Structures are given as structure tokens and as C-alpha cells.
Short mmCIF file of C-alpha atoms and ligand atoms in Angstrom, two decimals:
data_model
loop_
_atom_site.label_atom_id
_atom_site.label_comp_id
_atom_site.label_asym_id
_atom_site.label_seq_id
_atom_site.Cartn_x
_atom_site.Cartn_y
_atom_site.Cartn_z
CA UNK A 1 -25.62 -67.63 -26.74
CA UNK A 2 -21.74 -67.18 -25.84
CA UNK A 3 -21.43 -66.68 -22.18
CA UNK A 4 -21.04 -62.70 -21.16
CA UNK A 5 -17.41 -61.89 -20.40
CA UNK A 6 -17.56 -60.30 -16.76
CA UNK A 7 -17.14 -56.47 -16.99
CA UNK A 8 -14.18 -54.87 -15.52
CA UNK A 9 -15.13 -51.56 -14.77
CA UNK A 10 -13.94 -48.59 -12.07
CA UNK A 11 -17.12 -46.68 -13.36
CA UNK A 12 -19.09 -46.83 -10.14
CA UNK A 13 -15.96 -45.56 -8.50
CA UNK A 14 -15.76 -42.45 -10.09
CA UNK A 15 -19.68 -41.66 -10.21
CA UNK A 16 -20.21 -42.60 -6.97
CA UNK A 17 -16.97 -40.32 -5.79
CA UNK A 18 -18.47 -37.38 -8.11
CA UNK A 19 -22.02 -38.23 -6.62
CA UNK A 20 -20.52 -38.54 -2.99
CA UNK A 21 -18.78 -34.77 -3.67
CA UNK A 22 -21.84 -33.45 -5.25
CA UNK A 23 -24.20 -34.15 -2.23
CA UNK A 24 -21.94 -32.98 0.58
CA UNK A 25 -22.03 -29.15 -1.59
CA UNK A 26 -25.37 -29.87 -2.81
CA UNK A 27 -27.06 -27.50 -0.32
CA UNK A 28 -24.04 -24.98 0.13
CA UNK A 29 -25.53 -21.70 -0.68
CA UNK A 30 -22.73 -19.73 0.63
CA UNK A 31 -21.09 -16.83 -1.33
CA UNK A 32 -22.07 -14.81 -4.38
CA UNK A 33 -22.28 -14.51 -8.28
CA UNK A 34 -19.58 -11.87 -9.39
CA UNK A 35 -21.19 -8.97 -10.72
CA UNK A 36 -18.23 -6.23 -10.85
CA UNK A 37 -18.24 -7.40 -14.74
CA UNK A 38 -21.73 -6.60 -15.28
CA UNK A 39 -22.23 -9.69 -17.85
CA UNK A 40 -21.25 -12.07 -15.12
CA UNK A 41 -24.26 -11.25 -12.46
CA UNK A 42 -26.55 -13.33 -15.37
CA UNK A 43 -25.15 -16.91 -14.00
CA UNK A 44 -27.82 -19.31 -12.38
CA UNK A 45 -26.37 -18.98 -9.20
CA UNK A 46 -27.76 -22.84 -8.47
CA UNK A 47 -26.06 -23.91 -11.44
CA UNK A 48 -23.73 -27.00 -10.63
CA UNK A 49 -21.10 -29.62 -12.23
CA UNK A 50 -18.48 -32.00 -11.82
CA UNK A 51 -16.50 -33.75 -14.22
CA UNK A 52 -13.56 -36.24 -14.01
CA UNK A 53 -11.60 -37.16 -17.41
CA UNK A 54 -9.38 -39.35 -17.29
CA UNK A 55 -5.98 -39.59 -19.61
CA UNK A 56 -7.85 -42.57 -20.97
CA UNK A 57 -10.08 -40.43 -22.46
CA UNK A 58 -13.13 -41.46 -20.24
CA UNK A 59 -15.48 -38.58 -18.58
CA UNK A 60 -17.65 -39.09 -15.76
CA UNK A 61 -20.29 -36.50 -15.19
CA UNK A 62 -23.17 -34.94 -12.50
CA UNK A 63 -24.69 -32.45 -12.66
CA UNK A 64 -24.67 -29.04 -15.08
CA UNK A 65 -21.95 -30.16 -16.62
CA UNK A 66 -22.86 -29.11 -19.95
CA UNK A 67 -23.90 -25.57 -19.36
CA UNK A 68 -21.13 -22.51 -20.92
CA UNK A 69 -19.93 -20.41 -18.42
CA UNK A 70 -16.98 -18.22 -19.10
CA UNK A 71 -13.62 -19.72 -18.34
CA UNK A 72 -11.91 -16.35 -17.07
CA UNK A 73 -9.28 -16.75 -14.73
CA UNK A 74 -8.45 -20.56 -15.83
CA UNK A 75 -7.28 -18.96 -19.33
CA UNK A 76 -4.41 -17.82 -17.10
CA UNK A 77 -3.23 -21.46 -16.95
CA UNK A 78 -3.34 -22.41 -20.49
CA UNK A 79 -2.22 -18.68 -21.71
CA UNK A 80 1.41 -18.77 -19.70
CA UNK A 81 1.92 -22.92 -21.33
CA UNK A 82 1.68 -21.50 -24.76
CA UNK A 83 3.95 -18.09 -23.74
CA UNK A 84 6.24 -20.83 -23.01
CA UNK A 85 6.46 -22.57 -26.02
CA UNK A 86 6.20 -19.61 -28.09
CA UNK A 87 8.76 -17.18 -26.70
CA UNK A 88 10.89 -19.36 -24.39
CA UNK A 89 11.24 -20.03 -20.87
CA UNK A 90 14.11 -17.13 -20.71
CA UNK A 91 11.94 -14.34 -22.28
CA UNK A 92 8.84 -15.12 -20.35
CA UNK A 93 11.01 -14.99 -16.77
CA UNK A 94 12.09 -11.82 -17.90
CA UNK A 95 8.61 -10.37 -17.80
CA UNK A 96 6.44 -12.38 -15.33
CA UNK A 97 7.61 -14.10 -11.79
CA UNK A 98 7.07 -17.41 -10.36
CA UNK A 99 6.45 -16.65 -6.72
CA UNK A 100 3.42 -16.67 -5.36
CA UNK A 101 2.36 -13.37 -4.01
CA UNK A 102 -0.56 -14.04 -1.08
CA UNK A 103 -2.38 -11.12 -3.11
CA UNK A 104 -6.38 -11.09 -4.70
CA UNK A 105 -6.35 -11.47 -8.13
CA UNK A 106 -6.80 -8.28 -9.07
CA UNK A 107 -3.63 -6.97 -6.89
CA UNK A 108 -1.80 -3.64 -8.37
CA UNK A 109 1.36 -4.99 -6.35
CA UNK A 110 4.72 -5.94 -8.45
CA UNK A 111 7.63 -7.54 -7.02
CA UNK A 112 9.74 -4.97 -5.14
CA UNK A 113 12.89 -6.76 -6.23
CA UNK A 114 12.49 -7.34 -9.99
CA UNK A 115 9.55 -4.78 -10.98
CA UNK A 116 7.12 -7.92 -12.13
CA UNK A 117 4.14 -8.88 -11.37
CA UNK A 118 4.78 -11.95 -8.75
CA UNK A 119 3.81 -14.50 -10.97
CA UNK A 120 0.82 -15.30 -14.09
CA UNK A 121 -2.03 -16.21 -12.22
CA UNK A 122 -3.13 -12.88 -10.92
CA UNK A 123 -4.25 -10.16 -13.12
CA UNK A 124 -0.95 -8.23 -13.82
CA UNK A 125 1.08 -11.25 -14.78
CA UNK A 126 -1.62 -12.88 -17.12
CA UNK A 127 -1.52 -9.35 -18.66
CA UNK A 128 2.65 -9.76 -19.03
CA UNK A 129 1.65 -12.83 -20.38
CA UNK A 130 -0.84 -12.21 -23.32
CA UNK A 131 1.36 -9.35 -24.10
CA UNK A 132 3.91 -12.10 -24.56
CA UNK A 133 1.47 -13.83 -26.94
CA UNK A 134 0.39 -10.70 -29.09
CA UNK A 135 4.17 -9.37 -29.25
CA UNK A 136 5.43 -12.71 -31.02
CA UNK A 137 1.97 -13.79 -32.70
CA UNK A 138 0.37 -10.36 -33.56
CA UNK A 139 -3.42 -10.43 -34.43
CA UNK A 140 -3.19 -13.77 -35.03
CA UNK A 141 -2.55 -14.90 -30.95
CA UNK A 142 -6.05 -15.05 -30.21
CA UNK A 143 -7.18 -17.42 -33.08
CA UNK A 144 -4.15 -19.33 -31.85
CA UNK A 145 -4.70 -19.80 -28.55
CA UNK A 146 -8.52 -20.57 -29.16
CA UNK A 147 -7.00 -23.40 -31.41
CA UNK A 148 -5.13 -24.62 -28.62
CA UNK A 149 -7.62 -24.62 -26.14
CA UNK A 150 -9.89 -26.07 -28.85
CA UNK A 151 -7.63 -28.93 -28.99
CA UNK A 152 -6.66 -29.36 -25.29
CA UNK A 153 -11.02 -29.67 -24.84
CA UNK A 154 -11.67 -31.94 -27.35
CA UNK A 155 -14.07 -29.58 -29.75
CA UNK A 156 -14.24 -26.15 -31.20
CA UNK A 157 -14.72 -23.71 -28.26
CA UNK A 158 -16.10 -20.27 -28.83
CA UNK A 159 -16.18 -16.17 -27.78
CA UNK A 160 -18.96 -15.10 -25.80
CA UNK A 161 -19.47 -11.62 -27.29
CA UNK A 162 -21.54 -10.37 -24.64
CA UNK A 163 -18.51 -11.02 -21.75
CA UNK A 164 -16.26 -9.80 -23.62
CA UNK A 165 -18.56 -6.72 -24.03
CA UNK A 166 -18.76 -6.05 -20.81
CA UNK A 167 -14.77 -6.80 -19.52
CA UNK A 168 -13.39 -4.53 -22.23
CA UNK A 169 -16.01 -1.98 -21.34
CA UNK A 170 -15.25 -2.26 -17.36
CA UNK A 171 -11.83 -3.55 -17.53
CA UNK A 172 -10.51 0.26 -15.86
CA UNK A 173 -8.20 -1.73 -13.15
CA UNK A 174 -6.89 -4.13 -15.39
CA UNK A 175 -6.42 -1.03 -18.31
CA UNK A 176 -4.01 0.58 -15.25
CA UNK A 177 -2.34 -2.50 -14.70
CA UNK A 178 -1.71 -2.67 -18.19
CA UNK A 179 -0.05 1.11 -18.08
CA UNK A 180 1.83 0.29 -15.17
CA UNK A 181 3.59 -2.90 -17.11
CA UNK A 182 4.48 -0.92 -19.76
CA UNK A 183 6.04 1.71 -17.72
CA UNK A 184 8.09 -1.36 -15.88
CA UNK A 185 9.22 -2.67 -19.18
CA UNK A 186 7.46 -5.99 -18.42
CA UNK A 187 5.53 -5.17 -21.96
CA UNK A 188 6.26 -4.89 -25.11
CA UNK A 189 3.33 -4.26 -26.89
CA UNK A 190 0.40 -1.21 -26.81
CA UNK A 191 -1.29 -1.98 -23.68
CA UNK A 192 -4.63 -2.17 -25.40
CA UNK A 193 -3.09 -4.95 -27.74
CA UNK A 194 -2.32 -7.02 -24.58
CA UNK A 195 -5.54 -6.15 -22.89
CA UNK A 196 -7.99 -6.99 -25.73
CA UNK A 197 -6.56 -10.39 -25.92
CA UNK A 198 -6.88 -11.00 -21.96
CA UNK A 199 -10.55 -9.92 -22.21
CA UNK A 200 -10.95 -12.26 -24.92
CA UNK A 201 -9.20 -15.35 -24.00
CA UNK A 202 -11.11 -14.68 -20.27
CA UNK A 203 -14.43 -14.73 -22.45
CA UNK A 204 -14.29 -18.12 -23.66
CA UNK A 205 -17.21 -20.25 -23.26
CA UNK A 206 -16.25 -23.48 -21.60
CA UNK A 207 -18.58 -26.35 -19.82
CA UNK A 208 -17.22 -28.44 -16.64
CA UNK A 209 -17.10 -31.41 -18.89
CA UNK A 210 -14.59 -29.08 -21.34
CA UNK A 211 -12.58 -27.53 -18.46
CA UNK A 212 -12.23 -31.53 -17.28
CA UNK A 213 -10.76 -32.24 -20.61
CA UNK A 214 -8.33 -29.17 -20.79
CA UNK A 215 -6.96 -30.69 -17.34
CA UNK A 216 -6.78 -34.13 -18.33
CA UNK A 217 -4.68 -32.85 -21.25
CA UNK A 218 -2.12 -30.88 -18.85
CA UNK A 219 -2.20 -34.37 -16.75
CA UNK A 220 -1.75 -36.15 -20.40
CA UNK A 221 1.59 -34.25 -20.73
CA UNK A 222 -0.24 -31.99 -23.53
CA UNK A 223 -1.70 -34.66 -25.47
CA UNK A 224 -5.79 -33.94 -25.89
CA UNK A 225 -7.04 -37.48 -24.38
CA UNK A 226 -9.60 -38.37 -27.36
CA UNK A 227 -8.66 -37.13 -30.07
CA UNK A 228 -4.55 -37.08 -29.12
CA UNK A 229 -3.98 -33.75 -30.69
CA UNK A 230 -0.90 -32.54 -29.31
CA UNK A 231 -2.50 -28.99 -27.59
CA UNK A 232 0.95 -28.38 -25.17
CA UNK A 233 4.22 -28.58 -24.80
CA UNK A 234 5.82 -31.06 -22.55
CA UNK A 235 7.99 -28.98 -20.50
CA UNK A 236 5.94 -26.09 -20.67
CA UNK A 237 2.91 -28.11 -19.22
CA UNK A 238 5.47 -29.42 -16.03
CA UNK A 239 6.37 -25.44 -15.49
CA UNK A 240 2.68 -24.65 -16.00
CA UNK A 241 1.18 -27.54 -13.09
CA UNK A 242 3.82 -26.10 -10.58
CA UNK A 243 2.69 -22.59 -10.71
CA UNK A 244 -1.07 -23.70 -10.73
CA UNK A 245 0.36 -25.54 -7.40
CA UNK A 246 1.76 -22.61 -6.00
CA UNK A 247 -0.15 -19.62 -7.20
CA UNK A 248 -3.88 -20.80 -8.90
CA UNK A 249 -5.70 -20.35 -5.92
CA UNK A 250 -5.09 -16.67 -5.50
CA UNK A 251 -4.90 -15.80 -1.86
CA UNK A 252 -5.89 -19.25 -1.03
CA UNK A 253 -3.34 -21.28 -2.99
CA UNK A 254 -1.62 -22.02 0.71
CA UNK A 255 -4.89 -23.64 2.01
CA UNK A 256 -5.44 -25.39 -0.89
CA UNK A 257 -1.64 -26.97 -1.25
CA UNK A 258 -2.24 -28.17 2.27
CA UNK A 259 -5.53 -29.43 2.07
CA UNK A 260 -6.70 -30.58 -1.66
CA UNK A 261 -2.90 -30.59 -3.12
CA UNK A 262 -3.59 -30.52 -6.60
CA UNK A 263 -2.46 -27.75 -9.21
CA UNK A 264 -5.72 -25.87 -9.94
CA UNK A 265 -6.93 -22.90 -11.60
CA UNK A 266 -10.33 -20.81 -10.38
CA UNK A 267 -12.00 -18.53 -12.63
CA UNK A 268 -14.54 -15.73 -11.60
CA UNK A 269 -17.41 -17.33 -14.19
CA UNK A 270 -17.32 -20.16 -11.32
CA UNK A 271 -15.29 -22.68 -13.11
CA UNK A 272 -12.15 -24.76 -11.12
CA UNK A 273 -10.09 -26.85 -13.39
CA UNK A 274 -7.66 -29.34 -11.01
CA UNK A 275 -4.92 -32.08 -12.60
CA UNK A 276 -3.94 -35.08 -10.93
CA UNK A 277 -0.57 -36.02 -12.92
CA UNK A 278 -0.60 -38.55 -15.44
CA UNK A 279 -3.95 -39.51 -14.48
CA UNK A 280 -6.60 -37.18 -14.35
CA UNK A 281 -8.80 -33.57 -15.26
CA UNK A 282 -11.39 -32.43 -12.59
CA UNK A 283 -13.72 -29.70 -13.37
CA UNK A 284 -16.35 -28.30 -11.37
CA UNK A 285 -18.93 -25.23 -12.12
CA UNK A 286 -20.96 -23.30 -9.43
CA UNK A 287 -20.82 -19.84 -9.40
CA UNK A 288 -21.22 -18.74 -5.91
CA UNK A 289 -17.95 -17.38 -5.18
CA UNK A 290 -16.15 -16.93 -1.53
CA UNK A 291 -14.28 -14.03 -0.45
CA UNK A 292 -11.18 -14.69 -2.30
CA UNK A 293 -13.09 -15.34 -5.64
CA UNK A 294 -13.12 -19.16 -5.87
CA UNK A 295 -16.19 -21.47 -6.23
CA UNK A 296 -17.37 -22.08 -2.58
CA UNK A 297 -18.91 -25.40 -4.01
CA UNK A 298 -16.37 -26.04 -6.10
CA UNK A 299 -13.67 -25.76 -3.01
CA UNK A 300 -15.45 -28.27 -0.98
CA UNK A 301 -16.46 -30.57 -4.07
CA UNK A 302 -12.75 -30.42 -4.64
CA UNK A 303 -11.77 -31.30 -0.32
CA UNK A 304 -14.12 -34.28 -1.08
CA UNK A 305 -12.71 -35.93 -3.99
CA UNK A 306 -9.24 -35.19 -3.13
CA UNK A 307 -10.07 -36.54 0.38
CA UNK A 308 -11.76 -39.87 -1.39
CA UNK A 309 -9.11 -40.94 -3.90
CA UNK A 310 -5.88 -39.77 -2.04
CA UNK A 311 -5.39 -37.42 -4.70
CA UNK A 312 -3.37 -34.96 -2.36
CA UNK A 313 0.63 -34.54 -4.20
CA UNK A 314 1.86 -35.49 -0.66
CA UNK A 315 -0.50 -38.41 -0.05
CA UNK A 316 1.03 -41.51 2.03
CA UNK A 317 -0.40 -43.55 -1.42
CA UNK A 318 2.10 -41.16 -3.90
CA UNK A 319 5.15 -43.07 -3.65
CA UNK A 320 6.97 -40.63 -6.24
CA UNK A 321 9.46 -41.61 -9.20
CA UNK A 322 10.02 -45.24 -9.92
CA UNK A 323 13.51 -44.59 -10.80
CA UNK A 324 14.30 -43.28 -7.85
CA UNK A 325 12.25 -45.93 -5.72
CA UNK A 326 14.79 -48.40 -7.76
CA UNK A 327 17.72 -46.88 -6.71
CA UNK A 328 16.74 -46.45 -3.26
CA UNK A 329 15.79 -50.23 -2.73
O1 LIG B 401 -9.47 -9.70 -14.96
C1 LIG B 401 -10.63 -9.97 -14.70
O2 LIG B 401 -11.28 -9.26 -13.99
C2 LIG B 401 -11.30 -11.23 -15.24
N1 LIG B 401 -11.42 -11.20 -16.60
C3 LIG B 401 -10.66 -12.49 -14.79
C4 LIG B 401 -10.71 -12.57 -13.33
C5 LIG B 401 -10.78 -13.91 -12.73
O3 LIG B 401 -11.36 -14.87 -13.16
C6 LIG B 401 -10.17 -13.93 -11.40
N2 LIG B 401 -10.52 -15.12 -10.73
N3 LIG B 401 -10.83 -15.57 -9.78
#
């Protein structure tokens, strides 16, 4: 018998990072299912993943990390990269901001100065956005983007009919938004164009080991890690991670830039979708949200990793661009 090469293997670092994050939230309880879209208040409220994909295309896994939940507010992410590459940078600034606003989600508030919603991650601005999509794609933008996102996770992804139901039926704040960005000129479409694609693309079903995927594909440069489809465009992916880093926490994006400093995306359906650049995707799924409509597991699964691997942007480990470290030396 030919003697056993010795294994090199970080495995047991990752699962026992995932395992060490998904004890210290194991018994968090705190917070609530969203019910204000009826559909939603269904979720196993004990339900609870985490996933790490790396650009290798390796996933490691504990936990419910197989069980659909509706991606929602995470679409946001994905929507605005592929408003980039299909209308332009220029075109997209001059309907949708980049500034973080401190708002919920669901804020009517534009920006006083330019009459735009603050920037794509709340409500109003996603709304801009898939108006973007429908205004240069037509009925076609939601097959389009479901390709996309498709490709980014690795496998054909799917509507849930019943969500989508239920937004479109209860959708009355975002319908107003909707009004209010046509009336602003920050939409070019009917609003019920723009509005039936946001309810859909928030009605995708996605699993924690999909949403890990989609983020290891923003941290891939918009190269799907397995199969290397190309799902994103390069320098709409860079714009894309800086407003997740800024804005993708809602009115938490501050605390989160400080403490886990990682461009994210939250969802209402309890997903969190985090990329460490050039290296990896982390999902998580629980949906018990907090008071600004983020996972409350998923936060502190997130603190623990972060706080485990150095992940934070501004970590004493990050040492920044090589080209620049030559230059400086
Ligand atoms: O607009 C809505 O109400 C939802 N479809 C999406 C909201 C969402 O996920 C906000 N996230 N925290």
C-alpha cells in the first residue's frame, strides 16, 4: 500500500469558526418573525444557518442551511450591480444616491438636495433601481435578473408564488413610494412596471448555502465560484460592495462598519449575505428580526466570525494593496 500523503486542510478552521458562531446565537431568542407581509409570519422562527464559500469554490455548512426562505431585501444588492452594467454608472446616479441615509428601510424620505432616494438599499431606491431594469430590459428584466442570480448561486433559483402574493397584495407603502418617484422624475417607467418586478425579485427563494455563494461571487469579482459563470460585472461589483458597506444595514449600517466591517445585505425573510474581498461569501438564516429589521442571530453570528478570522476591512491583519505596500517600502 503507497504511504497516505498527509492532508493539508483549513476545513476544521472554518467548521469549527461556523460551529463556534453558531453556539454563541444558538439560544438567542430575541426579536420577531416579520409578519407586516402576511406570507412572511409562516417562517420557523427557530430556523437557523450559516454558510461560508469560499472563492475556491468550497462551502462549509451548520445548521438549516438548506431550507428556502425569501431573499427580500438582499435582491437590493444584486439588482443595483446589474442596473450598473445595463444602463451605466451615469444613468443610474441620475436616479438613485449613494449616501447612506440613517433611515428604516421602508423610509418615504428623498434627498432634500437632489430629489432621490439616498441611496439603493432602502425601499425607494431599490424601486429607482428595478425601474432602471424594466425601462432598458422590458418584460424580459425579471427572467434576466433571475438568470443572473441563478448564476451568481450556482443553480437555477426560483419564484415563490405565495410571497409574491402577498407583497404585491400589501405592498400600499412601497405602491406610494413608487408614485412619489415618478412624480420626482427618478422613474421612467409605470410605477406598477417597477413595482411588480421589486415584489418579484424580493420573492426569490434562496437557502444560506445559496446566499453564501451569491457573496462569494461579489468577493470572486463576479465570477460564480463553481461553475465560473461570469454572473457580474467587475466594476459594477466594486461600486456594489461599497454601498453594501455603507448603506446594507439600514439604520444599523454605522454599527455594523464599526464592529463586523464587512459589506452586507439583510433581508426581512431573515437572510444576511456578507463578502470578505477576494476571499469569501457568508450567509446566515434566522428569522427573528431586531428592531431595525436585521437577523438578531444573524448579527451576532456575523460579530463572531468577523471577530474570529479578523475579517473586519480595517483589521490590523488587512495590510491593503500590494502595489502600494511596494512603493511605500
Ligand atoms: O419592500 C418590502 O417590504 C420587502 N419586499 C423587502 C423589505 C426588506 O427585506 C427590508 N429588509 N430588511
Amino acid at each position: 500500500m503507497a504511504p497516505q500523503e498527509p492532508v493539508q486542510s483549513n476545513d476544521n478552521e472554518f467548521e469549527s469558526a461556523l460551529e463556534r458562531a453558531w453556539q454563541t446565537q444558538h439560544d438567542n431568542h430575541a426579536g420577531a418573525v416579520a409578519d407586516y407581509i402576511p406570507e412572511l409570519s409562516k417562517a420557523n422562527p427557530d430556523d437557523f444557518g450559516l454558510a461560508i464559500a469560499t472563492v475556491t469554490g468550497k462551502i462549509y455548512a451548520i445548521g438549516d442551511t438548506e431550507i428556502p426562505f425569501t431573499i427580500q431585501s438582499i435582491s437590493k444588492a444584486f439588482a443595483f450591480c446589474l442596473a450598473l452594467e445595463v444602463a451605466g454608472p451615469e444613468l443610474v446616479a441620475s436616479r438613485v444616491g449613494v449616501e447612506p441615509s440613517g433611515d428604516p428601510f421602508n423610509s418615504i424620505m428623498f434627498d432634500p438636495g437632489t430629489n432621490r432616494p439616498f441611496n439603493p438599499m432602502v425601499n425607494a431606491g431599490a424601486i429607482a433601481v428595478a425601474g432602471i431594469l424594466y425601462e432598458h430590459l422590458g418584460a424580459d428584466a425579471f427572467d434576466f435578473m433571475m438568470e443572473r442570480f441563478s448564476d451568481a448561486a450556482g443553480r437555477p433559483l426560483s419564484l415563490n408564488q405565495a410571497v409574491y402574493r402577498s407583497e404585491a397584495e400589501t405592498g400600499h407603502r412601497n405602491r406610494a413610494i413608487a408614485h412619489l418617484l415618478l412624480a420626482n422624475e427618478a422613474l421612467a417607467v409605470p410605477p406598477d412596471d417597477a413595482l411588480d418586478l421589486y415584489f418579484r425579485q424580493c420573492s426569490i427563494n434562496v437557502t444560506a448555502s445559496d446566499l453564501a455563494r451569491m457573496g462569494a461571487t461579489f468577493a470572486n469579482m463576479g465570477t460564480a465560484t463553481d461553475t465560473k459563470m461570469p454572473a457580474f460585472d467587475l466594476a459594477a461589483v466594486r461600486s456594489t460592495l461599497a454601498v453594501m458597506f455603507t448603506c446594507g444595514m439600514y439604520d444599523y449600517a454605522g454599527h455594523w462598519a464599526f464592529d463586523v466591517g464587512i459589506p452586507a445585505k439583510s433581508g426581512v425573510g431573515g437572510g444576511i449575505v456578507g463578502v470578505v474581498n477576494r476571499q469569501l461569501g457568508i450567509a446566515s438564516y434566522s428569522p427573528r428580526l431586531d428592531p431595525k429589521g436585521n437577523s438578531a442571530r444573524g448579527v451576532g453570528a456575523f460579530h463572531s466570525l468577523t471577530d474570529h478570522f479578523g475579517l473586519h476591512a480595517f483589521d490590523c491583519t488587512n495590510i491593503g494593496s500590494s502595489f502600494i505596500s511596494s512603493l511605500i517600502r
